[in-house]
Amino acid sequence: MTTLDDHATASSKDGLAHFDATIAAGEKIEPRDAMPEGYRKTLIRQIAQHAHSEIIGMQPEGNWLTRAPSLERKSILLAKVQDEDGHGLYLYAAAETLGMSRDEMLDLLHAGKQKYSSIFNYPTLTWADCGTIGWLVDGAAIVNQVSLCRTSYGPYARAMIRICKEESFHQRQGYSILLALVNGTPEQKAMAQESVNRWWWPSLMMFGPSDSESAHGEQNMAWGIKVASNDDLRQKFVDMTVPQADVLGLTLPDPDLKWNAERGHYDFGEIDWTEFKRILSGDGPCNAERIANRKGAHDEGLWVREAATAYAAKQSARLEASA
Ligand code: FAQ
């Protein structure tokens, strides 16, 4: 693994001309390449936040694993939730190549010093929420992550390619849950509509503040970390989702949502940024619960980490002895 020392050596040896040329050519920066300290720091910030979102994001749907309505739905949901854990692993591994250990990132998450996506601070009140999360939350994640497949940092871009393939399955399974509900009883269709009403606006917030308010946006675009702005991705998501809602026979809770032929896009209403900021400051409906569960799982997993470390040490001692 690339250590901080390797990184410092590479930085002094190569200078930053190679970095600038690589970014200008649209090629990938790799762990051993020299990079500006700001690039390294903001990548750790973003990739760690992304990884934390994946593992905290297991909680809302995990809440329904014991109550999924059939064995088939249960096994599909179980596979989906496990996939999210795997996504966390790829992303922590990508962030580690920048010189911060996974333990350190988890400590920062638990101390509230690194963020995770605002979306996972909302509760899953009904089974329909599992459908809506797959359709809207994974759908929004895909729009963002497809663009991140072209991000300038190699390990992050490669993790994204694999994650996107799995997210497509997640989105389809969510859509399939909703399709079953809208074709069910009037009560089931109403449950689906009520769920979509609650998740629509928080899904739009996943793309971050508007471009004029985005603190990191401009620099991240210049470094090729982001290849599309928050507002552009949000617009893409709205344009993609409205026709899908029509197929489901569900409405989206925005009276200002309408096709704008001149722009070739859907217009939509103003996001409640006060709510977004409140969630980010830790005061959302489930912030405290999510972090408490996460810390609890981490503490309970201590014996597993200790056993794995002891086993690895024993294995390498055995290998050394036989060499
Ligand atoms: N929630 O200057 P910007 C998933 C923060 S998908 C919380 O615009 P940037 C899959 C931002 O960090 C969800 N915080 O920042 C799944 C910054 O704060 P800081 C995860 C947010 O980086 C599905 C400040 O606001 N996906 O988990 C949010 O240029 C189902 C200013 O913002 C990713 O993380 C937010 N929504 O753009 C799993 C994608 N938005 O750090 C389970 C990768 C903004 O200065 C079940 N990340 N902030 O303290 C990104 O693309 C970018 O980081 C953005 C933000 C677009 C999120």
mmCIF file of C-alpha atoms and ligand atoms in Angstrom:
data_model
loop_
_atom_site.group_PDB
_atom_site.id
_atom_site.type_symbol
_atom_site.label_atom_id
_atom_site.label_comp_id
_atom_site.label_asym_id
_atom_site.label_seq_id
_atom_site.Cartn_x
_atom_site.Cartn_y
_atom_site.Cartn_z
ATOM 1 C CA MET A 1 0.000 0.000 0.000
ATOM 2 C CA THR A 2 1.191 3.545 -0.708
ATOM 3 C CA THR A 3 2.195 5.216 2.530
ATOM 4 C CA LEU A 4 2.446 8.905 3.310
ATOM 5 C CA ASP A 5 6.241 8.586 3.026
ATOM 6 C CA ASP A 6 5.987 7.131 -0.486
ATOM 7 C CA HIS A 7 3.718 9.997 -1.327
ATOM 8 C CA ALA A 8 6.128 12.635 -0.032
ATOM 9 C CA THR A 9 8.979 11.051 -2.028
ATOM 10 C CA ALA A 10 6.919 11.019 -5.200
ATOM 11 C CA SER A 11 5.907 14.636 -4.638
ATOM 12 C CA SER A 12 9.430 15.930 -4.247
ATOM 13 C CA LYS A 13 10.843 13.809 -7.080
ATOM 14 C CA ASP A 14 8.300 14.520 -9.767
ATOM 15 C CA GLY A 15 7.078 17.993 -8.916
ATOM 16 C CA LEU A 16 3.584 18.966 -9.949
ATOM 17 C CA ALA A 17 4.116 19.454 -13.690
ATOM 18 C CA HIS A 18 3.181 15.822 -14.283
ATOM 19 C CA PHE A 19 -0.014 16.353 -12.267
ATOM 20 C CA ASP A 20 -1.059 19.375 -14.309
ATOM 21 C CA ALA A 21 -0.253 17.638 -17.599
ATOM 22 C CA THR A 22 -2.176 14.511 -16.574
ATOM 23 C CA ILE A 23 -5.269 16.505 -15.592
ATOM 24 C CA ALA A 24 -5.047 18.570 -18.796
ATOM 25 C CA ALA A 25 -4.854 15.379 -20.872
ATOM 26 C CA GLY A 26 -7.908 13.938 -19.062
ATOM 27 C CA GLU A 27 -5.841 11.007 -17.803
ATOM 28 C CA LYS A 28 -5.811 9.425 -14.345
ATOM 29 C CA ILE A 29 -3.745 10.422 -11.327
ATOM 30 C CA GLU A 30 -2.472 7.316 -9.519
ATOM 31 C CA PRO A 31 -1.483 6.921 -5.825
ATOM 32 C CA ARG A 32 2.264 7.289 -6.397
ATOM 33 C CA ASP A 33 1.918 10.413 -8.561
ATOM 34 C CA ALA A 34 2.737 13.811 -7.108
ATOM 35 C CA MET A 35 -0.408 15.777 -6.302
ATOM 36 C CA PRO A 36 -1.239 19.088 -4.631
ATOM 37 C CA GLU A 37 -1.993 18.674 -0.933
ATOM 38 C CA GLY A 38 -5.430 20.269 -1.490
ATOM 39 C CA TYR A 39 -6.265 17.647 -4.120
ATOM 40 C CA ARG A 40 -5.307 14.834 -1.752
ATOM 41 C CA LYS A 41 -7.256 16.337 1.148
ATOM 42 C CA THR A 42 -10.450 17.036 -0.752
ATOM 43 C CA LEU A 43 -10.365 13.562 -2.300
ATOM 44 C CA ILE A 44 -10.066 11.974 1.145
ATOM 45 C CA ARG A 45 -12.951 14.205 2.288
ATOM 46 C CA GLN A 46 -15.184 13.206 -0.624
ATOM 47 C CA ILE A 47 -14.280 9.508 -0.855
ATOM 48 C CA ALA A 48 -14.566 9.057 2.934
ATOM 49 C CA GLN A 49 -17.948 10.792 2.905
ATOM 50 C CA HIS A 50 -18.998 8.545 0.050
ATOM 51 C CA ALA A 51 -17.795 5.393 1.881
ATOM 52 C CA HIS A 52 -19.532 6.446 5.107
ATOM 53 C CA SER A 53 -22.753 6.993 3.121
ATOM 54 C CA GLU A 54 -22.599 3.439 1.836
ATOM 55 C CA ILE A 55 -22.289 1.850 5.271
ATOM 56 C CA ILE A 56 -24.677 4.212 7.106
ATOM 57 C CA GLY A 57 -26.972 3.737 4.096
ATOM 58 C CA MET A 58 -27.371 0.068 5.073
ATOM 59 C CA GLN A 59 -29.463 1.059 8.094
ATOM 60 C CA PRO A 60 -32.693 2.425 6.565
ATOM 61 C CA GLU A 61 -33.309 -0.648 4.394
ATOM 62 C CA GLY A 62 -31.742 -3.014 6.949
ATOM 63 C CA ASN A 63 -34.668 -1.950 9.128
ATOM 64 C CA TRP A 64 -37.002 -3.904 6.791
ATOM 65 C CA LEU A 65 -35.007 -7.119 6.368
ATOM 66 C CA THR A 66 -37.040 -9.015 8.952
ATOM 67 C CA ARG A 67 -40.329 -7.664 7.575
ATOM 68 C CA ALA A 68 -39.930 -7.986 3.794
ATOM 69 C CA PRO A 69 -43.251 -9.304 2.422
ATOM 70 C CA SER A 70 -41.904 -12.535 0.845
ATOM 71 C CA LEU A 71 -38.848 -14.773 0.920
ATOM 72 C CA GLU A 72 -37.898 -13.566 -2.564
ATOM 73 C CA ARG A 73 -38.085 -9.879 -1.598
ATOM 74 C CA LYS A 74 -36.159 -10.641 1.580
ATOM 75 C CA SER A 75 -33.271 -12.369 -0.201
ATOM 76 C CA ILE A 76 -33.083 -9.607 -2.821
ATOM 77 C CA LEU A 77 -33.025 -6.909 -0.122
ATOM 78 C CA LEU A 78 -30.405 -8.816 1.854
ATOM 79 C CA ALA A 79 -28.169 -8.984 -1.229
ATOM 80 C CA LYS A 80 -28.683 -5.267 -1.872
ATOM 81 C CA VAL A 81 -27.809 -4.242 1.676
ATOM 82 C CA GLN A 82 -24.698 -6.457 1.586
ATOM 83 C CA ASP A 83 -23.699 -4.819 -1.723
ATOM 84 C CA GLU A 84 -23.742 -1.417 0.003
ATOM 85 C CA ASP A 85 -21.275 -2.749 2.565
ATOM 86 C CA GLY A 86 -19.050 -3.932 -0.288
ATOM 87 C CA HIS A 87 -19.233 -0.460 -1.861
ATOM 88 C CA GLY A 88 -18.046 0.965 1.445
ATOM 89 C CA LEU A 89 -15.079 -1.417 1.348
ATOM 90 C CA TYR A 90 -14.018 -0.446 -2.203
ATOM 91 C CA LEU A 91 -14.273 3.213 -1.286
ATOM 92 C CA TYR A 92 -12.368 2.966 2.009
ATOM 93 C CA ALA A 93 -9.665 1.058 0.102
ATOM 94 C CA ALA A 94 -9.542 3.848 -2.524
ATOM 95 C CA ALA A 95 -9.253 6.511 0.212
ATOM 96 C CA GLU A 96 -6.497 4.537 1.968
ATOM 97 C CA THR A 97 -4.301 4.904 -1.132
ATOM 98 C CA LEU A 98 -4.248 8.638 -0.283
ATOM 99 C CA GLY A 99 -2.663 8.008 3.112
ATOM 100 C CA MET A 100 -5.513 7.878 5.631
ATOM 101 C CA SER A 101 -6.335 4.567 7.326
ATOM 102 C CA ARG A 102 -9.836 3.150 7.516
ATOM 103 C CA ASP A 103 -9.687 3.249 11.335
ATOM 104 C CA GLU A 104 -8.932 6.955 11.203
ATOM 105 C CA MET A 105 -11.832 7.624 8.807
ATOM 106 C CA LEU A 106 -14.244 5.671 10.998
ATOM 107 C CA ASP A 107 -13.072 7.568 14.100
ATOM 108 C CA LEU A 108 -13.734 10.862 12.277
ATOM 109 C CA LEU A 109 -17.205 9.667 11.243
ATOM 110 C CA HIS A 110 -18.043 8.607 14.792
ATOM 111 C CA ALA A 111 -16.796 11.952 16.140
ATOM 112 C CA GLY A 112 -18.990 13.846 13.647
ATOM 113 C CA LYS A 113 -15.918 15.239 11.860
ATOM 114 C CA GLN A 114 -16.609 13.565 8.532
ATOM 115 C CA LYS A 115 -20.029 13.614 6.927
ATOM 116 C CA TYR A 116 -22.273 11.060 5.217
ATOM 117 C CA SER A 117 -25.119 11.726 2.797
ATOM 118 C CA SER A 118 -28.055 13.713 4.187
ATOM 119 C CA ILE A 119 -30.512 11.210 2.670
ATOM 120 C CA PHE A 120 -29.810 8.521 5.243
ATOM 121 C CA ASN A 121 -31.136 10.637 8.097
ATOM 122 C CA TYR A 122 -34.749 10.008 7.064
ATOM 123 C CA PRO A 123 -36.753 7.086 8.488
ATOM 124 C CA THR A 124 -38.124 4.084 6.553
ATOM 125 C CA LEU A 125 -41.704 4.024 7.807
ATOM 126 C CA THR A 126 -43.298 1.580 5.347
ATOM 127 C CA TRP A 127 -42.281 -1.293 3.046
ATOM 128 C CA ALA A 128 -42.833 1.089 0.112
ATOM 129 C CA ASP A 129 -39.823 3.068 1.381
ATOM 130 C CA CYS A 130 -37.564 0.178 0.312
ATOM 131 C CA GLY A 131 -38.963 0.566 -3.201
ATOM 132 C CA THR A 132 -38.587 4.336 -3.156
ATOM 133 C CA ILE A 133 -35.015 4.182 -1.847
ATOM 134 C CA GLY A 134 -34.079 1.820 -4.682
ATOM 135 C CA TRP A 135 -35.822 3.925 -7.305
ATOM 136 C CA LEU A 136 -35.012 7.467 -6.166
ATOM 137 C CA VAL A 137 -32.000 7.205 -3.829
ATOM 138 C CA ASP A 138 -30.078 4.636 -5.846
ATOM 139 C CA GLY A 139 -31.289 6.437 -8.975
ATOM 140 C CA ALA A 140 -29.793 9.725 -7.765
ATOM 141 C CA ALA A 141 -26.640 7.922 -6.624
ATOM 142 C CA ILE A 142 -26.230 6.394 -10.112
ATOM 143 C CA VAL A 143 -26.535 9.753 -11.885
ATOM 144 C CA ASN A 144 -23.768 11.111 -9.664
ATOM 145 C CA GLN A 145 -21.629 7.980 -9.777
ATOM 146 C CA VAL A 146 -21.795 7.472 -13.544
ATOM 147 C CA SER A 147 -20.183 10.890 -13.872
ATOM 148 C CA LEU A 148 -17.626 9.936 -11.182
ATOM 149 C CA CYS A 149 -16.478 6.980 -13.336
ATOM 150 C CA ARG A 150 -14.592 9.719 -15.219
ATOM 151 C CA THR A 151 -13.133 11.335 -12.082
ATOM 152 C CA SER A 152 -9.409 12.117 -12.289
ATOM 153 C CA TYR A 153 -8.239 9.864 -9.417
ATOM 154 C CA GLY A 154 -7.683 6.328 -10.766
ATOM 155 C CA PRO A 155 -8.605 4.200 -7.704
ATOM 156 C CA TYR A 156 -11.823 6.215 -7.178
ATOM 157 C CA ALA A 157 -12.829 5.993 -10.859
ATOM 158 C CA ARG A 158 -12.262 2.234 -10.947
ATOM 159 C CA ALA A 159 -14.269 1.685 -7.746
ATOM 160 C CA MET A 160 -17.102 3.698 -9.314
ATOM 161 C CA ILE A 161 -17.285 1.496 -12.420
ATOM 162 C CA ARG A 162 -17.934 -1.611 -10.339
ATOM 163 C CA ILE A 163 -20.296 0.202 -7.960
ATOM 164 C CA CYS A 164 -22.399 1.576 -10.831
ATOM 165 C CA LYS A 165 -23.020 -1.921 -12.197
ATOM 166 C CA GLU A 166 -24.400 -3.022 -8.825
ATOM 167 C CA GLU A 167 -26.383 0.186 -8.308
ATOM 168 C CA SER A 168 -28.263 -0.452 -11.562
ATOM 169 C CA PHE A 169 -29.559 -3.691 -10.077
ATOM 170 C CA HIS A 170 -30.495 -1.796 -6.892
ATOM 171 C CA GLN A 171 -32.455 0.778 -8.824
ATOM 172 C CA ARG A 172 -34.324 -1.872 -10.800
ATOM 173 C CA GLN A 173 -35.251 -3.829 -7.664
ATOM 174 C CA GLY A 174 -36.661 -0.648 -6.093
ATOM 175 C CA TYR A 175 -38.666 0.105 -9.213
ATOM 176 C CA SER A 176 -39.939 -3.484 -9.197
ATOM 177 C CA ILE A 177 -41.180 -3.118 -5.585
ATOM 178 C CA LEU A 178 -43.065 0.044 -6.512
ATOM 179 C CA LEU A 179 -44.443 -1.492 -9.699
ATOM 180 C CA ALA A 180 -45.898 -4.358 -7.644
ATOM 181 C CA LEU A 181 -47.436 -1.891 -5.172
ATOM 182 C CA VAL A 182 -49.005 0.408 -7.775
ATOM 183 C CA ASN A 183 -50.574 -2.634 -9.448
ATOM 184 C CA GLY A 184 -51.840 -3.954 -6.107
ATOM 185 C CA THR A 185 -54.738 -2.790 -3.942
ATOM 186 C CA PRO A 186 -55.684 0.918 -3.682
ATOM 187 C CA GLU A 187 -54.103 0.890 -0.199
ATOM 188 C CA GLN A 188 -50.812 -0.418 -1.621
ATOM 189 C CA LYS A 189 -50.811 2.210 -4.356
ATOM 190 C CA ALA A 190 -51.498 4.896 -1.739
ATOM 191 C CA MET A 191 -48.595 3.573 0.338
ATOM 192 C CA ALA A 192 -46.284 3.926 -2.672
ATOM 193 C CA GLN A 193 -47.476 7.484 -3.353
ATOM 194 C CA GLU A 194 -47.087 8.524 0.291
ATOM 195 C CA SER A 195 -43.550 7.169 0.308
ATOM 196 C CA VAL A 196 -42.569 8.987 -2.890
ATOM 197 C CA ASN A 197 -44.027 12.201 -1.428
ATOM 198 C CA ARG A 198 -41.651 11.922 1.548
ATOM 199 C CA TRP A 199 -38.479 10.950 -0.362
ATOM 200 C CA TRP A 200 -38.640 13.181 -3.458
ATOM 201 C CA TRP A 201 -37.209 16.391 -2.009
ATOM 202 C CA PRO A 202 -34.538 14.696 0.149
ATOM 203 C CA SER A 203 -33.418 12.818 -3.005
ATOM 204 C CA LEU A 204 -32.886 16.123 -4.803
ATOM 205 C CA MET A 205 -30.774 17.307 -1.847
ATOM 206 C CA MET A 206 -28.358 14.398 -2.368
ATOM 207 C CA PHE A 207 -26.708 16.392 -5.177
ATOM 208 C CA GLY A 208 -25.535 19.029 -2.692
ATOM 209 C CA PRO A 209 -26.044 22.789 -2.529
ATOM 210 C CA SER A 210 -26.788 24.788 -5.672
ATOM 211 C CA ASP A 211 -23.713 25.623 -7.759
ATOM 212 C CA SER A 212 -23.594 29.212 -6.499
ATOM 213 C CA GLU A 213 -23.360 27.892 -2.894
ATOM 214 C CA SER A 214 -21.072 24.904 -3.528
ATOM 215 C CA ALA A 215 -17.849 25.515 -1.543
ATOM 216 C CA HIS A 216 -15.724 22.919 -3.322
ATOM 217 C CA GLY A 217 -17.475 22.739 -6.692
ATOM 218 C CA GLU A 218 -15.319 25.006 -8.830
ATOM 219 C CA GLN A 219 -11.958 23.686 -7.601
ATOM 220 C CA ASN A 220 -13.164 20.086 -7.818
ATOM 221 C CA MET A 221 -14.192 20.637 -11.440
ATOM 222 C CA ALA A 222 -10.809 22.223 -12.238
ATOM 223 C CA TRP A 223 -9.043 19.173 -10.761
ATOM 224 C CA GLY A 224 -11.340 16.797 -12.630
ATOM 225 C CA ILE A 225 -12.582 15.274 -9.356
ATOM 226 C CA LYS A 226 -16.090 16.259 -10.385
ATOM 227 C CA VAL A 227 -16.929 16.202 -14.064
ATOM 228 C CA ALA A 228 -20.409 17.740 -13.698
ATOM 229 C CA SER A 229 -21.779 20.334 -11.293
ATOM 230 C CA ASN A 230 -24.328 19.690 -8.513
ATOM 231 C CA ASP A 231 -27.108 21.529 -10.392
ATOM 232 C CA ASP A 232 -26.389 19.825 -13.731
ATOM 233 C CA LEU A 233 -26.561 16.370 -12.151
ATOM 234 C CA ARG A 234 -29.726 17.273 -10.234
ATOM 235 C CA GLN A 235 -31.359 18.424 -13.485
ATOM 236 C CA LYS A 236 -30.324 15.195 -15.209
ATOM 237 C CA PHE A 237 -31.915 13.184 -12.399
ATOM 238 C CA VAL A 238 -35.202 15.141 -12.599
ATOM 239 C CA ASP A 239 -35.345 14.765 -16.405
ATOM 240 C CA MET A 240 -34.729 11.031 -16.130
ATOM 241 C CA THR A 241 -37.165 10.407 -13.263
ATOM 242 C CA VAL A 242 -40.333 12.246 -14.349
ATOM 243 C CA PRO A 243 -41.125 9.820 -17.233
ATOM 244 C CA GLN A 244 -40.487 6.859 -14.889
ATOM 245 C CA ALA A 245 -43.020 8.303 -12.402
ATOM 246 C CA ASP A 246 -45.525 8.516 -15.267
ATOM 247 C CA VAL A 247 -45.062 4.815 -16.044
ATOM 248 C CA LEU A 248 -45.673 4.006 -12.367
ATOM 249 C CA GLY A 249 -48.767 6.220 -12.350
ATOM 250 C CA LEU A 250 -47.351 8.149 -9.389
ATOM 251 C CA THR A 251 -47.046 11.914 -9.030
ATOM 252 C CA LEU A 252 -44.039 13.846 -7.772
ATOM 253 C CA PRO A 253 -44.858 16.330 -4.980
ATOM 254 C CA ASP A 254 -43.892 19.548 -6.775
ATOM 255 C CA PRO A 255 -46.551 21.876 -8.253
ATOM 256 C CA ASP A 256 -43.820 23.721 -10.192
ATOM 257 C CA LEU A 257 -42.630 20.607 -12.014
ATOM 258 C CA LYS A 258 -43.289 21.078 -15.733
ATOM 259 C CA TRP A 259 -41.614 20.534 -19.086
ATOM 260 C CA ASN A 260 -39.828 23.595 -20.426
ATOM 261 C CA ALA A 261 -39.625 23.133 -24.212
ATOM 262 C CA GLU A 262 -37.289 26.105 -24.604
ATOM 263 C CA ARG A 263 -34.691 24.692 -22.192
ATOM 264 C CA GLY A 264 -35.374 21.077 -23.147
ATOM 265 C CA HIS A 265 -35.564 20.210 -19.447
ATOM 266 C CA TYR A 266 -38.115 19.975 -16.652
ATOM 267 C CA ASP A 267 -38.435 23.067 -14.459
ATOM 268 C CA PHE A 268 -38.835 22.262 -10.779
ATOM 269 C CA GLY A 269 -39.510 24.096 -7.521
ATOM 270 C CA GLU A 270 -37.107 25.509 -4.958
ATOM 271 C CA ILE A 271 -35.473 23.036 -2.576
ATOM 272 C CA ASP A 272 -35.902 23.742 1.146
ATOM 273 C CA TRP A 273 -32.260 24.584 1.869
ATOM 274 C CA THR A 274 -33.058 25.312 5.515
ATOM 275 C CA GLU A 275 -34.012 21.669 5.950
ATOM 276 C CA PHE A 276 -30.851 20.570 4.096
ATOM 277 C CA LYS A 277 -28.655 22.656 6.411
ATOM 278 C CA ARG A 278 -30.501 21.394 9.479
ATOM 279 C CA ILE A 279 -29.838 17.764 8.451
ATOM 280 C CA LEU A 280 -26.164 18.537 7.761
ATOM 281 C CA SER A 281 -25.819 20.148 11.187
ATOM 282 C CA GLY A 282 -26.922 16.846 12.780
ATOM 283 C CA ASP A 283 -30.520 17.784 13.574
ATOM 284 C CA GLY A 284 -32.394 15.502 11.146
ATOM 285 C CA PRO A 285 -35.018 12.920 12.170
ATOM 286 C CA CYS A 286 -32.506 10.034 12.442
ATOM 287 C CA ASN A 287 -28.998 11.580 12.714
ATOM 288 C CA ALA A 288 -28.480 10.593 16.357
ATOM 289 C CA GLU A 289 -29.900 7.086 15.840
ATOM 290 C CA ARG A 290 -27.747 6.411 12.754
ATOM 291 C CA ILE A 291 -24.504 7.361 14.491
ATOM 292 C CA ALA A 292 -25.426 5.522 17.700
ATOM 293 C CA ASN A 293 -26.153 2.326 15.701
ATOM 294 C CA ARG A 294 -22.908 2.719 13.757
ATOM 295 C CA LYS A 295 -20.810 3.175 16.904
ATOM 296 C CA GLY A 296 -22.603 0.227 18.539
ATOM 297 C CA ALA A 297 -21.849 -2.032 15.547
ATOM 298 C CA HIS A 298 -18.216 -0.867 15.568
ATOM 299 C CA ASP A 299 -17.808 -1.606 19.282
ATOM 300 C CA GLU A 300 -19.502 -4.988 18.984
ATOM 301 C CA GLY A 301 -17.235 -5.845 16.041
ATOM 302 C CA LEU A 302 -14.036 -5.272 18.037
ATOM 303 C CA TRP A 303 -13.565 -8.988 18.780
ATOM 304 C CA VAL A 304 -13.882 -9.785 15.059
ATOM 305 C CA ARG A 305 -11.206 -7.236 14.142
ATOM 306 C CA GLU A 306 -8.930 -8.536 16.912
ATOM 307 C CA ALA A 307 -9.449 -12.157 15.846
ATOM 308 C CA ALA A 308 -8.780 -11.293 12.175
ATOM 309 C CA THR A 309 -5.571 -9.439 13.106
ATOM 310 C CA ALA A 310 -4.369 -12.316 15.315
ATOM 311 C CA TYR A 311 -5.169 -14.841 12.555
ATOM 312 C CA ALA A 312 -3.304 -12.777 9.939
ATOM 313 C CA ALA A 313 -0.258 -12.482 12.242
ATOM 314 C CA LYS A 314 -0.274 -16.240 12.825
ATOM 315 C CA GLN A 315 -0.548 -16.961 9.104
ATOM 316 C CA SER A 316 2.343 -14.676 8.200
ATOM 317 C CA ALA A 317 4.511 -16.165 11.012
ATOM 318 C CA ARG A 318 3.718 -19.624 9.599
ATOM 319 C CA LEU A 319 4.644 -18.510 6.075
ATOM 320 C CA GLU A 320 7.919 -16.986 7.302
ATOM 321 C CA ALA A 321 8.823 -20.149 9.194
ATOM 322 C CA SER A 322 8.223 -22.317 6.128
ATOM 323 C CA ALA A 323 10.153 -20.000 3.744
HETATM 324 N N1 FAQ B 1 -25.208 15.218 2.301
HETATM 325 O O1 FAQ B 1 -19.130 22.211 -1.898
HETATM 326 P P1 FAQ B 1 -20.085 21.113 -1.979
HETATM 327 C C1 FAQ B 1 -25.045 6.147 -1.772
HETATM 328 C C2 FAQ B 1 -21.591 18.819 1.979
HETATM 329 S S1 FAQ B 1 -25.030 7.585 -2.657
HETATM 330 C C3 FAQ B 1 -24.252 15.546 3.202
HETATM 331 O O2 FAQ B 1 -21.024 21.112 -3.134
HETATM 332 P P2 FAQ B 1 -18.761 18.755 -3.020
HETATM 333 C C4 FAQ B 1 -25.558 4.885 -2.420
HETATM 334 C C5 FAQ B 1 -20.208 18.660 1.335
HETATM 335 O O3 FAQ B 1 -19.592 17.475 1.757
HETATM 336 C C6 FAQ B 1 -24.707 8.918 -1.537
HETATM 337 N N2 FAQ B 1 -23.334 16.515 2.965
HETATM 338 O O4 FAQ B 1 -19.296 19.716 -1.870
HETATM 339 C C7 FAQ B 1 -26.564 4.218 -1.580
HETATM 340 C C8 FAQ B 1 -19.534 19.910 1.834
HETATM 341 O O5 FAQ B 1 -19.216 19.755 3.226
HETATM 342 P P3 FAQ B 1 -17.671 19.720 3.781
HETATM 343 C C9 FAQ B 1 -23.270 9.232 -1.409
HETATM 344 C C10 FAQ B 1 -23.383 17.122 1.769
HETATM 345 O O6 FAQ B 1 -17.961 17.684 -2.386
HETATM 346 C C11 FAQ B 1 -27.882 4.171 -2.000
HETATM 347 C C12 FAQ B 1 -20.652 20.939 1.803
HETATM 348 O O7 FAQ B 1 -21.863 20.205 1.891
HETATM 349 N N3 FAQ B 1 -22.716 9.719 -2.634
HETATM 350 O O8 FAQ B 1 -24.632 6.220 -0.675
HETATM 351 C C13 FAQ B 1 -24.337 16.816 0.794
HETATM 352 O O9 FAQ B 1 -18.116 19.532 -4.126
HETATM 353 C C14 FAQ B 1 -28.856 3.526 -1.237
HETATM 354 C C15 FAQ B 1 -20.616 21.797 0.563
HETATM 355 O O10 FAQ B 1 -20.954 21.031 -0.628
HETATM 356 C C16 FAQ B 1 -21.626 10.519 -2.643
HETATM 357 O O11 FAQ B 1 -21.078 10.846 -1.609
HETATM 358 C C17 FAQ B 1 -25.277 15.817 1.095
HETATM 359 N N4 FAQ B 1 -26.239 15.468 0.241
HETATM 360 O O12 FAQ B 1 -20.120 18.106 -3.623
HETATM 361 C C18 FAQ B 1 -26.220 3.582 -0.405
HETATM 362 C C19 FAQ B 1 -21.126 10.915 -3.999
HETATM 363 N N5 FAQ B 1 -24.119 17.602 -0.281
HETATM 364 O O13 FAQ B 1 -17.112 18.398 3.285
HETATM 365 C C20 FAQ B 1 -27.216 2.920 0.378
HETATM 366 C C21 FAQ B 1 -19.745 11.505 -3.959
HETATM 367 C C22 FAQ B 1 -23.084 18.404 0.021
HETATM 368 O O14 FAQ B 1 -16.956 20.903 3.204
HETATM 369 C C23 FAQ B 1 -28.532 2.895 -0.062
HETATM 370 N N6 FAQ B 1 -19.750 12.870 -3.506
HETATM 371 N N7 FAQ B 1 -22.642 18.113 1.257
HETATM 372 O O15 FAQ B 1 -17.791 19.728 5.268
HETATM 373 C C24 FAQ B 1 -19.986 13.920 -4.309
HETATM 374 O O16 FAQ B 1 -20.254 13.769 -5.499
HETATM 375 C C25 FAQ B 1 -19.869 15.309 -3.738
HETATM 376 O O17 FAQ B 1 -19.115 15.218 -2.550
HETATM 377 C C26 FAQ B 1 -21.247 15.981 -3.436
HETATM 378 C C27 FAQ B 1 -20.981 17.347 -2.802
HETATM 379 C C28 FAQ B 1 -22.014 16.181 -4.731
HETATM 380 C C29 FAQ B 1 -22.087 15.146 -2.461
#
